[in-house]
Amino acid sequence: MIELPEVNTISKDLRKTILGKTITDIKGDFKSHKFTFYYQNPEKYRSFLVGKKITDIISRNFYIEIAAENYKIIFRDGANIRYYEPGQPEPAKSQFFIKFNDGSFLNVTVQMYACIAVFNQKEGINNEYYHMDLDGIGALDKEFTYDYFKSLITQQTLKLSAKALLATQQRIPGIGNGVLQEILFNAKIRPRTKIQGLSKSQIKKLYESIGETLSAMIKQNGRDTEKDIYDNPGKYETIMSNKNYKNGCPLCGSPITKENYLGGSVYYCPVCQK
């Protein structure tokens, strides 16, 4: 799933590969994947975009955004964006396909579910999650200070678990269930731990872990559970993920616990995460 590290990695690569190119074709199988959520009618995307030049690539917190003159293309969640050089064969499977004037193209397939949207910049988009990302303070924004983080802890959120505070209702855009696991491991806090049970020093450590963990993931081109536009996995070796949790805790050697919680899997070390 696309989270903050993947947004940064993919956006950086798109700037290198498609910026300045002109769109010559748009197509895709818009109906077969029922959990691909298109904004408006995707059959109209071709008439909107063909002939448009790619003028900017913008990295949000959860969204990868491509500006094509007066239109924008955005991707979120399980949108797998892959870049192909001129002359490479077109994949058989596609939820969204963009071809450029030099013969290169992007192909997007979907894992589980995804948002794909095309809209006129002047008209904007009627999507509350996009605007929450646009208007919110992301985990690596300069405004995301320790005082701001503490302001998120109120009488209501004190009753929440660490996972619920960090990764629900988009309180901190860019943090989803994936990066959350590493953040909590580095902070030595379990996903189910109530915020009201944390000490001041634990809250400070949790805040510091957000910035340190996400920065490390971005520096290493994303997590090893996700891939870039060239189909290469990121170089940040996750500990708390389905890919690696069976290796055990690298700090104490204990088996890592996997549980279902709040709509997804959570992982933690029962020894190191008290």
Coordinates of C-alpha atoms in Angstrom, one line a residue, residues 41-254:
N41 CA -16.3 8.2 -15.5
P42 CA -12.9 6.7 -16.4
E43 CA -14.1 6.3 -20.0
K44 CA -13.8 10.1 -20.3
Y45 CA -10.1 10.2 -19.1
R46 CA -8.8 9.8 -22.6
S47 CA -10.6 12.9 -23.9
F48 CA -9.3 14.8 -20.9
L49 CA -5.7 13.8 -21.1
V50 CA -4.5 13.0 -24.7
G51 CA -2.3 15.8 -26.0
K52 CA -1.5 17.1 -22.5
K53 CA 2.1 17.5 -21.3
I54 CA 3.3 16.3 -17.9
T55 CA 4.1 19.6 -16.2
D56 CA 4.7 18.5 -12.6
I57 CA 4.9 15.6 -10.1
I58 CA 3.7 16.4 -6.6
S59 CA 4.2 14.1 -3.6
R60 CA 1.5 14.4 -0.9
N61 CA 1.3 12.2 2.1
F62 CA -0.8 9.4 0.8
Y63 CA -1.2 10.6 -2.8
I64 CA 1.0 10.6 -5.8
E65 CA -0.1 13.4 -8.0
I66 CA 0.7 14.0 -11.7
A67 CA -0.1 17.4 -13.2
A68 CA -0.9 17.3 -17.0
E69 CA -1.3 20.9 -17.8
N70 CA -4.8 21.9 -16.5
Y71 CA -5.6 18.3 -15.3
K72 CA -4.4 16.3 -12.4
I73 CA -4.0 12.5 -12.1
I74 CA -3.8 11.1 -8.5
F75 CA -3.2 7.6 -7.1
R76 CA -3.6 6.2 -3.6
D77 CA -3.7 2.9 -1.6
G78 CA -3.0 -0.2 -3.7
A79 CA -2.2 1.5 -7.0
N80 CA 0.9 -0.3 -8.4
I81 CA 2.5 2.1 -10.8
R82 CA 5.1 0.7 -13.2
Y83 CA 7.2 2.5 -15.9
Y84 CA 8.1 0.8 -19.2
E85 CA 10.7 2.0 -21.7
P86 CA 9.9 2.5 -25.3
G87 CA 9.5 -0.9 -27.2
Q88 CA 8.6 -3.0 -24.2
P89 CA 5.4 -5.1 -24.6
E90 CA 2.2 -3.8 -23.0
P91 CA 1.1 -5.8 -20.1
A92 CA -2.2 -7.8 -20.4
K93 CA -3.5 -6.5 -17.1
S94 CA -4.2 -2.9 -16.6
Q95 CA -6.5 -0.7 -14.5
F96 CA -5.0 2.5 -16.0
F97 CA -2.6 2.9 -18.8
I98 CA -0.8 6.1 -19.9
K99 CA 1.3 6.2 -23.1
F100 CA 3.7 9.0 -24.0
N101 CA 5.1 10.5 -27.2
D102 CA 8.4 8.7 -27.0
G103 CA 6.8 5.3 -26.8
S104 CA 7.3 4.8 -23.0
F105 CA 4.3 4.2 -20.8
L106 CA 2.9 3.8 -17.3
N107 CA 0.8 0.9 -16.4
V108 CA -1.2 0.7 -13.2
T109 CA -2.6 -2.4 -11.6
V110 CA -4.4 -2.6 -8.3
Q111 CA -3.6 -4.7 -5.2
M112 CA -6.6 -5.1 -2.9
Y113 CA -8.1 -1.6 -3.5
A114 CA -7.1 1.8 -4.8
C115 CA -8.2 5.3 -5.7
I116 CA -7.5 6.6 -9.2
A117 CA -8.7 10.0 -10.2
V118 CA -8.5 12.5 -13.0
F119 CA -9.9 15.9 -12.6
N120 CA -9.7 19.5 -14.0
Q121 CA -7.6 21.6 -11.6
K122 CA -10.0 24.6 -11.8
E123 CA -13.0 22.3 -10.9
G124 CA -11.1 20.4 -8.2
I125 CA -12.2 17.1 -6.7
N126 CA -15.0 16.2 -4.3
N127 CA -13.1 13.8 -2.2
E128 CA -12.8 14.4 1.6
Y129 CA -9.7 12.1 2.0
Y130 CA -7.8 14.0 -0.7
H131 CA -8.6 17.3 1.0
M132 CA -7.7 16.0 4.4
D133 CA -4.3 15.0 3.0
L134 CA -4.0 18.4 1.2
D135 CA -5.0 20.5 4.2
G136 CA -3.5 18.3 7.0
I137 CA -0.1 18.4 8.6
G138 CA 1.9 15.4 7.5
A139 CA 4.4 13.4 9.6
L140 CA 7.4 15.0 8.0
D141 CA 6.0 18.6 7.5
K142 CA 7.9 21.3 9.4
E143 CA 4.7 22.1 11.2
F144 CA 4.7 18.6 12.7
T145 CA 6.4 19.7 15.9
Y146 CA 6.3 18.0 19.3
D147 CA 3.9 20.6 20.5
Y148 CA 1.6 19.9 17.6
F149 CA 1.8 16.1 18.2
K150 CA 0.9 16.6 21.8
S151 CA -2.1 18.7 20.7
L152 CA -3.5 15.6 19.0
I153 CA -3.7 13.9 22.5
T154 CA -7.0 15.1 23.9
Q155 CA -9.5 13.8 26.4
Q156 CA -11.0 11.8 23.6
T157 CA -7.9 10.5 22.0
L158 CA -6.3 9.5 25.4
K159 CA -8.7 6.6 25.3
L160 CA -7.4 5.4 22.0
S161 CA -4.7 2.8 21.3
A162 CA -1.4 3.8 19.8
K163 CA -2.5 2.3 16.5
A164 CA -5.8 4.2 16.5
L165 CA -4.2 7.5 17.3
L166 CA -1.5 7.3 14.6
A167 CA -3.3 5.5 11.8
T168 CA -7.0 6.2 11.9
Q169 CA -9.1 9.1 10.7
Q170 CA -6.0 10.5 8.9
R171 CA -4.9 12.4 12.0
I172 CA -1.3 12.2 10.7
P173 CA -1.5 12.0 6.9
G174 CA 1.1 9.6 5.5
I175 CA 1.0 7.0 8.3
G176 CA -0.9 3.9 7.6
N177 CA -1.0 0.4 9.1
G178 CA 2.3 -0.5 7.3
V179 CA 4.7 2.1 8.5
L180 CA 2.9 2.2 11.8
Q181 CA 4.4 -1.2 12.8
E182 CA 8.0 0.0 12.4
I183 CA 7.3 3.3 14.2
L184 CA 5.8 1.5 17.2
F185 CA 8.6 -1.1 17.3
N186 CA 11.3 1.6 17.3
A187 CA 9.3 3.4 20.1
K188 CA 9.0 0.2 22.1
I189 CA 5.2 0.5 22.3
R190 CA 2.6 -2.1 21.4
P191 CA -0.2 -1.3 18.9
R192 CA -2.9 -2.0 21.5
T193 CA -1.4 0.2 24.2
K194 CA -3.7 3.0 25.3
I195 CA -2.3 6.5 25.0
Q196 CA -3.5 7.3 28.6
G197 CA -1.1 4.6 29.8
L198 CA 2.0 6.2 28.2
S199 CA 4.4 8.2 30.2
K200 CA 5.7 11.7 29.0
S201 CA 8.9 10.1 28.0
Q202 CA 7.1 7.4 26.0
I203 CA 5.1 10.0 24.2
K204 CA 8.2 11.9 23.4
K205 CA 9.9 8.7 22.1
L206 CA 6.8 8.0 20.0
Y207 CA 7.0 11.4 18.4
E208 CA 10.7 11.0 17.7
S209 CA 10.2 7.5 16.2
I210 CA 7.7 8.9 13.7
G211 CA 10.3 11.3 12.1
E212 CA 13.3 8.9 12.5
T213 CA 11.5 5.9 11.0
L214 CA 9.9 7.6 8.1
S215 CA 13.1 9.5 7.2
A216 CA 15.1 6.2 7.2
M217 CA 12.5 4.6 5.0
I218 CA 12.6 7.5 2.5
K219 CA 16.4 7.5 2.5
Q220 CA 16.4 3.8 1.5
N221 CA 13.8 4.2 -1.3
G222 CA 10.9 2.8 0.7
R223 CA 10.1 -0.5 2.4
D224 CA 11.1 -3.9 1.2
T225 CA 7.4 -4.8 1.2
E226 CA 6.6 -2.3 -1.5
K227 CA 8.0 -1.7 -5.0
D228 CA 9.1 1.3 -7.1
I229 CA 8.1 2.1 -10.7
Y230 CA 10.8 -0.2 -12.0
D231 CA 9.3 -3.1 -10.0
N232 CA 12.2 -3.1 -7.5
P233 CA 11.5 -3.5 -3.8
G234 CA 12.6 -0.8 -1.4
K235 CA 15.8 -1.2 0.6
Y236 CA 14.4 -0.5 4.0
E237 CA 14.3 -3.9 5.6
T238 CA 11.1 -4.1 7.6
I239 CA 11.0 -6.1 10.9
M240 CA 7.3 -5.9 11.7
S241 CA 5.8 -7.1 8.4
N242 CA 4.3 -10.2 6.9
K243 CA 7.5 -10.6 4.9
N244 CA 9.9 -10.7 7.8
Y245 CA 8.2 -11.1 11.1
K246 CA 8.9 -14.9 11.2
N247 CA 12.6 -14.1 11.5
G248 CA 11.9 -13.0 15.1
C249 CA 12.9 -9.9 17.0
P250 CA 16.4 -8.7 16.0
L251 CA 17.0 -7.2 19.4
C252 CA 16.1 -10.0 21.8
G253 CA 15.5 -13.0 19.5
S254 CA 11.9 -13.6 20.7

